[in-house]
Amino acid sequence: MTVLEQGKITIHTENIFPIIKKSLYTDHEIFLRELISNAVDAIQKLKMVSYSGEVDGDVGEPEITISLDKNNKTLSVSDNGIGMTVEEVKKYINQVAFSSAEEFIQKYQKDADQQIIGHFGLGFYSCFMVAQKVEIDTLSYQAGAEAVHWSCDGSPQFELSESSRQERGTTITLMLQDEETEYVEPARIRQLVKKYCDFMPVPIKLDGEDLNQHQALWKQSPRDLKDEDYLEFYRYLYPFQEDPLLWVHLKTDYPFLLNGILYFPKLKPDVDVTKGHIKLFCNQVFVSDNCEEVIPNFLMPLRGVIDSPDIPINVSRSALTNDRTVRRIADFIAKKIADRLNQLYKEQRQDYIRCWQDVGTFVKFGALNNDKFKKQVEDIIIYRTTYSGDSESQAETPEVEVQSQADDAWQEVSSAEANQDEQGRTYTTLKEYLDRNKAHHENHVFYCTDEAAQATYVELHKNQGLEVLYLDSFIDTHFISFLEQEYSDVKFSRVDSELDNTLVDQDKAADIVDPKTNKTRSELVKELFEKAINKPKVNVKTQALKSDDPQGTPPAMVLLPEAMRRLQDMTALLQQQAAQFPEEHILVVNTAHPLIQNLVEISQGSIVQGVGSSPSGELANQICQHVYDLALMAQRGFDANGMKAFVERSNQVLTRLTER
């Protein structure tokens, strides 16, 4: 072998190798990503020069081949790309940190659609993290070029000589360090190619097997893709997950270049909404699962892919750098998400409603945290409602057209049908709610946060024609305060916070003075309950609940005043404790209920002489306690001690009632 030249590698930092090996890259495994990226670059460069007519003959099918030799502990990456001459090896390999990509693009900028992935400088030298010696055999595409062999043992010393290579392209061979022999295992290489290089546009082969997809769906035009294409891609990225609710295809080349596909997943309790699930690529090279800087925080649970060469990353591609471009990209992504949601709301309302339970969390969180996004989505925030659309007392809305699921026809449906989910539950916007209820409770919104616990209160409102909104997702506690700021002239009341005048009847009989006691029935009832409950912080009120069937209304209800309840919730949040049921609350006793009326009669038969109490008095006292317990159960569940006491009192009441 004739040695053509010996010398020292030109470096810009004296200690470049220790920096590369210990500090520049966080994971040793990315050396393979860098070598394959460089091979793809070499193939793309060959395409570009062939388009300009500088290559004689057919360039052939592009291919990258990985070869492993366990016995000799070597790994090789070969390509049939542009290759290098002696001078190019000196310039691009020996001068560490000098990138040929920028210079090459400037020369062939007319063909900018052929993306050059990276920098054939520091990226190449990442292989010294795992190799004790590296060799290059390369042959340039240029006519008359001679093959070149380059070798280096990780010191500033290199050797440049003739090579026996006959085919155009480059082979890089790594003699692995003893502690890095995992990289001669085929399974490990397959795993790394799938992780970092799965969507590179060139076949990557190992033992004749294609290791990568080499089809980046996000680079294709949305017009050429079907729903099943998007679903299959999602299943490939996230196996064993439920299909996504919907997706957004991102594609722009101004003011930055960006492609991607983002999916709305079904949210589950075990999903960490603060952790990113989007894969970041740079020219189809996997960079990171960490997209916190690129994706607005309220869209963090989204999944999918973002690919942009304009996102600034550090030289190891392991971290993003926050700058103006990143912020503009984040705004662009948020706007495209909002546009897609608006389109779905207007054109496929029932599909929008179908996935609202999950999508609504994104939308509300975004409105809370981003003013721009709030303006884009404020008209499409919907709420489940007790309104059914068939009430004569509520305004009718016009017929609407929705697109059929086959996407090939438009059909006319009633507004009620268009705004219902599969279970027939109706959804509405806040504006529609306010417009619909002007005559009944103008600028007053009744809402429910727990459908099961507040069912009695909701039913009471429904029976009197009062529409109730369900604000029962985990984010709605904060969202209600946001709505009050946005609609400062609107009053928001939880159904268990107060009784609207519409729900209360004037019970004239309760105001008649009994000549025996010189008290009204309301006063007697109040005294009975205050004595039985014996809790000074419980404010007992007597009111008659309006109903065509008094027996169907609750005999008593516990109310939690809105301001007091919110203050307690806020205190619990600041102290990072679970909110306790407030000792101060209101007990509304329904004087129109037959049970309460009978209770008065029982109590009036409880007159005793001297010290002591009558059996009927004890029974009245126990019934009052039992009614209070039932009212508490409708508001909250008991703890172990509370349930034990409730069962004991219930048994005592039943025993007393069955005594003869």
XYZ file of C-alpha atoms in Angstrom:
660
model
C 0.000 0.000 0.000
C 1.360 3.386 -1.031
C 1.061 6.023 1.633
C 0.042 9.262 -0.040
C 0.283 11.560 2.922
C 0.597 11.682 6.661
C -0.186 14.620 8.860
C -2.299 16.102 11.634
C -6.034 16.723 11.550
C -6.844 20.416 11.571
C -9.015 21.115 14.580
C -10.632 24.266 15.868
C -10.292 23.211 19.515
C -7.237 21.509 20.917
C -9.230 19.103 23.050
C -11.977 18.315 20.503
C -11.858 14.534 20.966
C -12.413 14.540 24.754
C -15.270 16.985 24.207
C -16.851 14.745 21.566
C -16.445 11.603 23.644
C -17.638 12.950 26.991
C -19.654 16.106 26.587
C -20.943 16.714 23.091
C -23.393 13.819 22.897
C -25.519 12.501 25.730
C -25.977 8.995 24.277
C -23.314 6.918 22.571
C -25.914 5.204 20.411
C -26.523 8.303 18.276
C -23.261 7.683 16.376
C -25.255 5.374 14.104
C -27.824 8.086 13.449
C -25.035 10.479 12.443
C -23.315 7.995 10.134
C -26.577 7.062 8.409
C -27.529 10.739 8.130
C -24.230 11.424 6.395
C -24.833 8.484 4.045
C -28.268 9.871 3.159
C -26.643 13.264 2.550
C -24.157 11.676 0.181
C -26.987 10.018 -1.787
C -29.021 13.235 -1.916
C -25.968 15.138 -3.139
C -25.512 12.618 -5.936
C -29.116 13.163 -7.000
C -28.587 16.899 -7.067
C -25.460 16.793 -9.197
C -27.097 14.248 -11.519
C -30.014 16.639 -12.052
C -27.518 19.288 -13.105
C -26.041 16.893 -15.694
C -22.674 16.369 -13.987
C -22.994 12.580 -13.694
C -22.489 10.238 -16.645
C -24.885 7.291 -16.839
C -27.490 6.032 -14.400
C -26.847 6.645 -10.707
C -28.717 3.445 -9.791
C -31.016 2.778 -6.856
C -29.935 4.478 -3.630
C -29.005 2.155 -0.795
C -27.317 2.179 2.591
C -25.871 -1.076 3.896
C -24.835 -1.917 7.447
C -22.361 -4.783 7.943
C -21.480 -6.412 11.263
C -18.501 -8.623 12.147
C -18.730 -10.029 15.672
C -15.363 -11.803 15.490
C -13.441 -8.665 14.585
C -15.788 -6.338 16.492
C -16.373 -4.086 13.482
C -19.367 -2.198 12.165
C -19.519 -0.686 8.666
C -21.953 1.761 7.059
C -21.797 1.920 3.243
C -23.601 4.115 0.744
C -23.622 4.470 -3.037
C -23.726 8.242 -2.911
C -21.507 10.997 -4.187
C -18.228 9.791 -2.645
C -15.185 11.986 -1.965
C -11.925 12.845 -3.643
C -8.611 13.133 -1.783
C -9.028 16.906 -1.531
C -12.578 16.554 -0.220
C -11.470 14.079 2.436
C -8.817 16.541 3.551
C -11.329 19.374 3.618
C -14.396 17.688 5.058
C -12.893 15.063 7.350
C -9.591 16.450 8.548
C -11.002 19.868 9.328
C -13.201 18.957 12.261
C -16.433 20.966 12.587
C -16.251 22.184 8.990
C -19.560 21.391 7.374
C -19.855 20.680 3.681
C -23.648 20.784 3.691
C -24.000 24.571 3.701
C -21.398 25.041 0.981
C -22.976 22.326 -1.147
C -26.484 23.762 -0.889
C -25.222 27.184 -1.934
C -23.769 25.662 -5.087
C -26.893 23.673 -5.976
C -29.541 25.875 -4.375
C -31.819 25.573 -7.416
C -32.607 22.039 -6.259
C -33.419 22.957 -2.677
C -36.164 20.328 -2.499
C -33.427 17.736 -2.012
C -32.811 18.227 1.678
C -29.326 17.811 3.093
C -29.729 16.387 6.562
C -26.741 17.539 8.493
C -23.144 18.365 8.919
C -20.388 15.998 7.846
C -18.060 17.219 10.545
C -18.822 16.744 14.203
C -21.530 14.247 13.280
C -18.968 11.950 11.716
C -16.641 12.271 14.680
C -19.355 11.005 17.050
C -18.281 7.502 15.997
C -15.151 7.907 18.151
C -17.395 7.604 21.210
C -17.645 3.873 20.498
C -14.692 3.133 18.193
C -10.997 2.814 18.952
C -10.224 3.206 15.260
C -12.194 4.453 12.249
C -11.513 3.880 8.564
C -13.049 5.455 5.469
C -12.975 4.028 1.958
C -14.483 6.338 -0.615
C -14.634 6.850 -4.405
C -15.958 10.087 -5.887
C -18.506 10.254 -8.710
C -16.145 12.533 -10.646
C -14.590 11.077 -13.773
C -11.026 9.909 -13.237
C -11.265 10.095 -9.445
C -9.176 7.682 -7.408
C -10.412 5.774 -4.383
C -9.147 7.042 -1.026
C -8.538 5.304 2.307
C -8.501 7.317 5.531
C -7.865 6.014 9.039
C -7.597 7.507 12.519
C -7.264 5.974 15.987
C -9.007 8.804 17.832
C -5.924 10.935 18.252
C -5.126 14.025 16.157
C -3.058 11.698 13.922
C -4.570 10.412 10.653
C -3.345 8.445 7.658
C -4.432 8.985 4.062
C -3.659 6.353 1.404
C -4.939 4.663 -1.730
C -7.998 2.428 -1.511
C -9.011 -0.661 -3.429
C -12.664 0.456 -3.589
C -14.164 0.035 -7.078
C -17.695 1.380 -6.672
C -18.781 4.973 -6.224
C -19.720 5.871 -2.663
C -18.329 5.644 0.856
C -17.830 2.965 3.500
C -17.079 3.901 7.095
C -15.741 1.075 9.257
C -15.585 1.233 13.043
C -13.276 -0.984 15.109
C -15.337 -0.951 18.285
C -14.013 -0.506 21.776
C -14.261 -3.576 24.009
C -17.043 -2.048 26.100
C -19.111 -1.113 23.014
C -19.583 -4.542 21.432
C -23.380 -4.271 21.772
C -23.261 -2.510 18.394
C -22.328 -5.681 16.540
C -25.599 -7.286 17.654
C -28.179 -7.254 14.805
C -31.088 -6.749 17.241
C -29.462 -3.635 18.681
C -28.854 -2.173 15.221
C -32.442 -2.859 14.170
C -33.663 -1.089 17.282
C -31.480 1.975 16.633
C -32.432 2.231 12.962
C -36.115 2.046 13.855
C -35.693 4.698 16.537
C -33.600 7.254 14.657
C -33.706 6.461 10.950
C -37.043 4.781 10.304
C -38.304 7.499 7.977
C -35.149 8.410 6.117
C -35.843 8.431 2.368
C -33.265 5.758 1.514
C -33.480 1.983 2.157
C -31.210 0.909 5.021
C -30.251 -2.758 4.789
C -28.755 -5.312 7.147
C -28.131 -8.831 5.829
C -30.327 -8.050 2.851
C -33.263 -6.943 5.026
C -34.799 -3.454 4.819
C -34.742 -2.016 8.330
C -36.604 1.238 7.788
C -39.969 2.412 6.490
C -38.333 5.077 4.251
C -41.816 6.603 3.740
C -42.483 9.745 5.782
C -46.260 10.188 5.639
C -45.998 13.783 6.819
C -43.977 14.712 3.728
C -46.821 13.668 1.426
C -49.691 15.874 0.320
C -52.899 15.534 2.372
C -54.778 15.254 -0.917
C -53.023 11.958 -1.600
C -53.852 10.397 1.764
C -56.940 8.635 3.085
C -58.178 8.300 6.646
C -56.843 4.766 6.835
C -53.357 6.016 5.900
C -53.378 8.346 8.905
C -54.758 5.644 11.190
C -52.172 3.069 10.095
C -49.388 5.587 10.673
C -50.708 6.315 14.176
C -50.888 2.599 14.967
C -47.324 2.211 13.774
C -46.082 5.070 15.948
C -48.142 4.114 18.992
C -48.920 0.391 18.951
C -51.536 -1.031 21.327
C -53.226 2.365 21.674
C -56.816 3.206 20.822
C -57.329 4.960 17.510
C -57.071 8.753 17.706
C -60.102 11.024 17.719
C -58.908 13.234 14.858
C -55.730 14.591 13.329
C -54.219 17.695 11.749
C -51.770 17.600 8.832
C -49.270 20.476 9.051
C -47.533 21.692 5.915
C -45.925 25.093 5.312
C -42.792 26.483 3.688
C -43.152 30.116 4.806
C -41.976 31.805 6.977
C -40.363 28.521 8.012
C -40.311 25.008 6.666
C -42.425 22.606 8.678
C -44.285 19.359 8.063
C -46.060 17.128 10.492
C -49.119 15.201 11.568
C -50.613 15.733 15.013
C -53.229 13.444 16.538
C -55.783 13.990 19.302
C -55.667 10.835 21.428
C -58.342 9.617 23.778
C -57.333 10.915 27.173
C -57.051 8.366 29.955
C -56.466 8.818 33.691
C -52.934 7.458 33.365
C -51.936 9.992 30.679
C -49.534 12.636 31.969
C -50.853 15.809 30.305
C -47.630 17.661 31.194
C -45.386 15.273 29.277
C -44.797 15.555 25.545
C -45.649 12.633 23.279
C -44.720 14.201 19.928
C -41.682 13.010 18.012
C -39.426 15.741 16.654
C -37.595 15.149 13.379
C -35.150 17.198 11.351
C -35.319 16.274 7.670
C -36.771 12.864 8.584
C -34.027 12.205 11.160
C -35.409 11.527 14.616
C -34.172 14.117 17.092
C -36.170 13.880 20.286
C -39.387 13.018 22.074
C -39.022 16.344 23.829
C -41.054 19.050 22.093
C -41.915 21.228 25.065
C -40.458 24.350 23.459
C -42.130 23.778 20.087
C -45.562 22.647 21.233
C -47.722 24.980 23.348
C -48.108 23.458 26.798
C -51.868 23.060 26.411
C -51.298 20.806 23.383
C -48.676 18.667 25.101
C -50.832 15.501 25.238
C -51.098 15.517 21.433
C -49.213 12.781 19.606
C -47.608 12.544 16.217
C -44.663 13.995 14.322
C -43.178 17.432 13.665
C -40.384 17.763 11.123
C -38.580 21.043 10.533
C -35.010 21.961 9.627
C -35.745 25.469 10.923
C -36.125 24.417 14.541
C -32.806 25.369 16.171
C -31.212 22.468 18.017
C -27.825 22.132 19.620
C -25.051 20.318 17.799
C -25.850 16.991 19.457
C -29.501 17.361 18.408
C -30.457 16.457 21.968
C -31.982 19.784 23.017
C -33.875 22.662 21.483
C -32.842 26.261 21.775
C -35.666 28.675 22.462
C -35.759 31.610 20.047
C -38.196 33.636 17.985
C -38.580 30.958 15.324
C -39.603 28.375 17.911
C -42.253 30.729 19.309
C -43.586 31.441 15.823
C -43.775 27.726 15.091
C -45.672 27.165 18.358
C -48.177 29.888 17.376
C -48.539 28.349 13.915
C -49.275 24.902 15.350
C -51.866 26.307 17.765
C -53.588 28.179 14.928
C -53.711 25.103 12.689
C -55.219 23.087 15.544
C -57.846 25.781 16.076
C -58.598 25.935 12.336
C -59.114 22.173 12.210
C -61.430 22.212 15.214
C -63.477 25.067 13.751
C -63.764 23.203 10.475
C -64.940 20.054 12.245
C -67.453 22.011 14.325
C -68.990 23.664 11.270
C -68.909 20.756 8.825
C -69.127 17.628 10.977
C -70.831 18.753 14.163
C -71.742 15.290 15.367
C -68.143 14.074 14.987
C -67.006 17.127 16.913
C -69.461 16.378 19.716
C -68.493 12.699 19.697
C -64.907 13.489 20.625
C -65.581 16.591 22.738
C -65.091 14.855 26.079
C -61.393 14.460 25.222
C -60.874 17.352 22.784
C -62.640 19.743 25.136
C -59.857 19.395 27.672
C -57.326 20.648 25.104
C -59.605 23.487 24.016
C -60.432 24.706 27.521
C -56.846 24.432 28.726
C -55.720 26.360 25.658
C -58.305 29.084 26.217
C -57.102 29.418 29.809
C -53.449 29.742 28.854
C -53.277 31.408 25.449
C -55.198 34.540 24.472
C -54.668 33.988 20.739
C -55.976 30.451 20.927
C -58.890 31.580 23.103
C -60.068 33.996 20.422
C -59.818 31.259 17.814
C -61.908 28.702 19.712
C -64.223 30.707 21.979
C -67.212 30.206 19.663
C -66.846 26.418 19.496
C -66.571 25.615 23.216
C -69.587 23.458 23.980
C -71.230 22.125 27.124
C -73.559 19.233 27.789
C -76.960 20.565 28.773
C -80.308 19.440 30.126
C -81.947 21.176 27.162
C -83.562 18.607 24.878
C -84.749 20.865 22.097
C -88.388 19.843 22.456
C -89.519 22.300 25.090
C -92.186 24.695 23.907
C -90.984 27.313 26.357
C -87.528 27.430 24.874
C -86.662 29.074 21.583
C -86.487 26.843 18.549
C -83.343 26.876 16.446
C -83.251 26.481 12.662
C -82.585 23.356 10.677
C -78.947 22.703 9.811
C -77.022 20.595 7.340
C -74.296 18.165 8.345
C -71.982 16.062 6.255
C -72.698 12.355 6.307
C -70.074 9.940 7.591
C -69.432 8.814 4.034
C -68.321 12.400 3.278
C -70.161 12.260 -0.009
C -73.500 13.826 0.823
C -75.052 16.527 2.931
C -78.205 15.792 4.843
C -80.675 18.068 6.575
C -81.173 17.331 10.260
C -82.798 19.148 13.121
C -80.639 21.306 15.355
C -81.403 18.985 18.261
C -80.086 15.950 16.377
C -77.009 17.775 15.130
C -76.128 18.784 18.677
C -76.501 15.358 20.263
C -74.037 12.578 20.937
C -74.614 8.840 20.497
C -76.496 8.664 23.811
C -78.850 11.452 22.761
C -77.300 13.977 25.156
C -77.466 17.553 23.911
C -74.585 20.033 23.691
C -74.697 23.805 23.380
C -72.475 26.847 23.351
C -72.715 29.389 26.151
C -74.034 32.008 23.739
C -76.825 29.677 22.643
C -77.651 28.963 26.297
C -77.875 32.653 27.174
C -79.953 33.515 24.095
C -82.299 30.610 24.705
C -82.982 31.510 28.344
C -83.380 35.289 28.199
C -87.016 35.085 29.196
C -86.436 32.626 32.045
C -83.197 33.642 33.723
C -81.402 36.289 31.710
C -77.628 36.358 32.203
C -77.846 33.620 34.817
C -76.175 30.270 34.244
C -77.018 27.217 36.335
C -74.400 24.513 36.226
C -73.662 21.093 37.659
C -70.210 19.696 38.483
C -71.140 16.172 39.570
C -74.018 14.541 37.742
C -74.522 11.778 40.314
C -74.109 13.779 43.518
C -76.156 16.736 42.262
C -78.854 14.736 40.458
C -81.585 15.838 42.883
C -80.750 19.491 42.389
C -80.576 19.153 38.602
C -83.958 17.423 38.496
C -85.481 20.180 40.599
C -84.276 22.780 38.085
C -85.403 20.749 35.093
C -88.908 20.305 36.493
C -89.284 24.073 36.647
C -87.946 24.626 33.113
C -84.512 25.850 34.181
C -81.729 24.690 31.859
C -78.572 23.373 33.507
C -75.083 23.040 32.003
C -72.779 20.171 32.991
C -69.335 21.504 33.881
C -68.023 18.243 35.250
C -64.541 17.705 33.801
C -61.483 18.114 36.008
C -60.537 21.374 34.286
C -63.950 23.012 34.754
C -63.245 24.111 38.321
C -60.769 26.605 36.881
C -62.740 27.202 33.711
C -65.786 28.545 35.565
C -63.691 31.379 37.017
C -62.372 32.064 33.520
C -65.927 32.263 32.155
C -66.904 34.726 34.864
C -64.063 37.007 33.795
C -65.046 36.724 30.149
C -68.763 37.245 30.868
C -68.638 39.759 33.694
C -72.371 40.524 33.405
C -73.367 36.865 33.778
C -73.969 35.160 37.122
C -72.827 31.531 37.425
C -74.530 29.437 40.118
C -74.013 25.797 40.895
C -77.349 24.024 41.264
C -76.692 23.321 44.941
C -75.590 26.830 45.881
C -78.942 28.569 46.134
C -82.598 28.189 45.244
C -83.765 30.428 42.446
C -87.124 32.127 43.031
C -88.521 30.018 40.220
C -88.018 26.923 42.378
C -89.770 28.258 45.495
C -93.508 28.421 46.112
C -95.308 30.595 48.618
C -96.574 28.107 51.206
C -99.310 30.132 52.889
C -100.184 27.310 55.261
C -96.679 27.407 56.698
C -97.196 31.054 57.701
C -100.406 30.493 59.687
C -99.909 30.990 63.403
C -100.851 28.011 65.565
C -102.880 29.328 68.548
C -101.570 26.524 70.801
C -97.911 27.441 70.357
C -98.282 30.954 68.970
C -95.813 29.939 66.233
C -96.094 29.365 62.522
C -95.472 25.930 61.034
C -92.271 27.246 59.488
C -91.029 28.347 62.887
C -91.915 24.982 64.413
C -90.080 23.110 61.667
C -87.022 25.315 62.055
C -86.942 24.753 65.813
C -87.372 21.006 65.426
C -84.417 20.683 63.061
C -82.138 23.044 64.953
C -82.720 21.080 68.141
C -82.311 17.666 66.477
C -79.192 18.532 64.493
C -77.623 20.612 67.255
C -75.032 22.186 64.948
C -74.861 25.975 65.357
C -72.978 26.388 62.058
C -75.813 24.802 60.064
C -78.254 27.494 58.941
C -81.755 25.972 58.814
C -84.179 27.605 56.398
C -87.745 26.614 55.642
C -89.076 26.964 52.117
C -91.675 25.240 49.999
C -90.228 23.746 46.836
C -92.447 24.231 43.829
C -93.693 21.000 42.276
C -96.810 19.382 40.832
C -95.936 16.365 42.959
C -94.637 17.415 46.395
C -93.858 13.791 47.208
C -91.399 13.797 44.278
C -89.348 16.640 45.744
C -86.733 16.134 48.475
C -87.905 16.796 52.050
C -84.678 18.730 52.649
C -81.661 19.938 50.714
C -78.174 21.047 51.698
C -76.967 24.197 49.946
C -73.380 25.431 49.739
C -73.244 29.177 49.003
C -71.146 29.802 45.897
C -68.660 32.307 47.324
C -68.030 30.362 50.519
C -67.567 27.063 48.678
C -65.110 28.563 46.199
C -63.101 30.171 48.988
C -62.810 26.827 50.733
C -61.821 25.093 47.478
C -59.161 27.734 46.831
C -57.786 27.373 50.349
C -57.574 23.605 49.953
C -55.795 24.046 46.615
C -53.218 26.438 48.073
C -52.609 24.094 50.990
C -52.467 21.118 48.622
C -55.167 19.314 50.538
C -58.436 17.718 49.572
C -61.368 20.087 50.034
C -63.374 19.210 53.142
C -67.129 19.485 53.330
C -67.786 22.871 54.984
C -69.238 22.859 58.481
C -71.097 26.044 57.599
C -73.859 25.232 55.149
C -77.556 25.768 54.633
C -80.229 23.155 55.267
C -83.393 24.003 53.348
C -86.360 22.106 54.776
C -89.152 21.683 52.232
C -92.326 22.624 54.094
C -94.437 21.465 51.148
C -93.290 17.871 51.488
C -95.787 15.496 53.171
C -93.049 14.087 55.406
C -92.328 17.502 56.912
C -96.022 18.214 57.390
C -96.476 14.878 59.155
C -93.399 15.622 61.252
C -95.084 18.747 62.626
C -98.122 16.735 63.662
C -95.919 14.172 65.420
C -94.048 16.879 67.268
C -97.278 18.509 68.453
C -98.190 15.282 70.209
C -94.970 15.295 72.165
C -96.023 17.496 75.089
C -94.798 16.078 78.384
C -95.218 17.107 81.964
C -92.112 17.794 83.996
C -88.651 16.734 82.997
C -88.263 14.177 80.196
C -89.478 13.554 76.698
C -92.324 11.682 75.097
C -91.919 8.780 72.640
C -93.380 10.910 69.857
C -90.899 13.660 70.648
C -88.000 11.243 70.417
C -89.365 9.941 67.116
C -89.674 13.475 65.715
C -86.109 14.158 66.759
C -84.837 10.984 65.058
C -86.788 11.716 61.862
C -85.245 15.208 61.710
C -81.779 13.695 62.004
C -82.615 11.125 59.345
C -83.897 13.777 56.914
C -80.708 15.757 57.467
C -78.611 12.639 56.812
C -80.440 12.026 53.531
C -79.846 15.635 52.491
C -76.140 15.255 53.264
C -75.961 12.003 51.296
C -77.344 13.778 48.237
C -74.526 16.300 48.577
C -71.601 14.096 49.558
C -70.771 10.593 50.691
C -70.171 9.689 54.315
C -66.867 8.615 55.750
C -66.699 5.366 57.726
C -67.852 6.919 61.021
C -70.564 8.943 59.353
C -71.953 5.898 57.548
C -71.919 3.868 60.783
C -73.892 6.582 62.593
C -76.342 6.890 59.675
C -77.067 3.157 59.647
C -77.607 3.133 63.424
C -80.013 6.105 63.287
C -81.876 4.580 60.353
C -82.394 1.359 62.277
C -83.626 3.291 65.297
C -86.166 5.219 63.194
C -87.450 2.056 61.540
C -87.691 0.280 64.894
C -89.604 3.191 66.405
C -92.024 3.328 63.447
C -92.800 -0.374 63.723
C -93.519 -0.271 67.440
C -97.121 -0.659 68.426
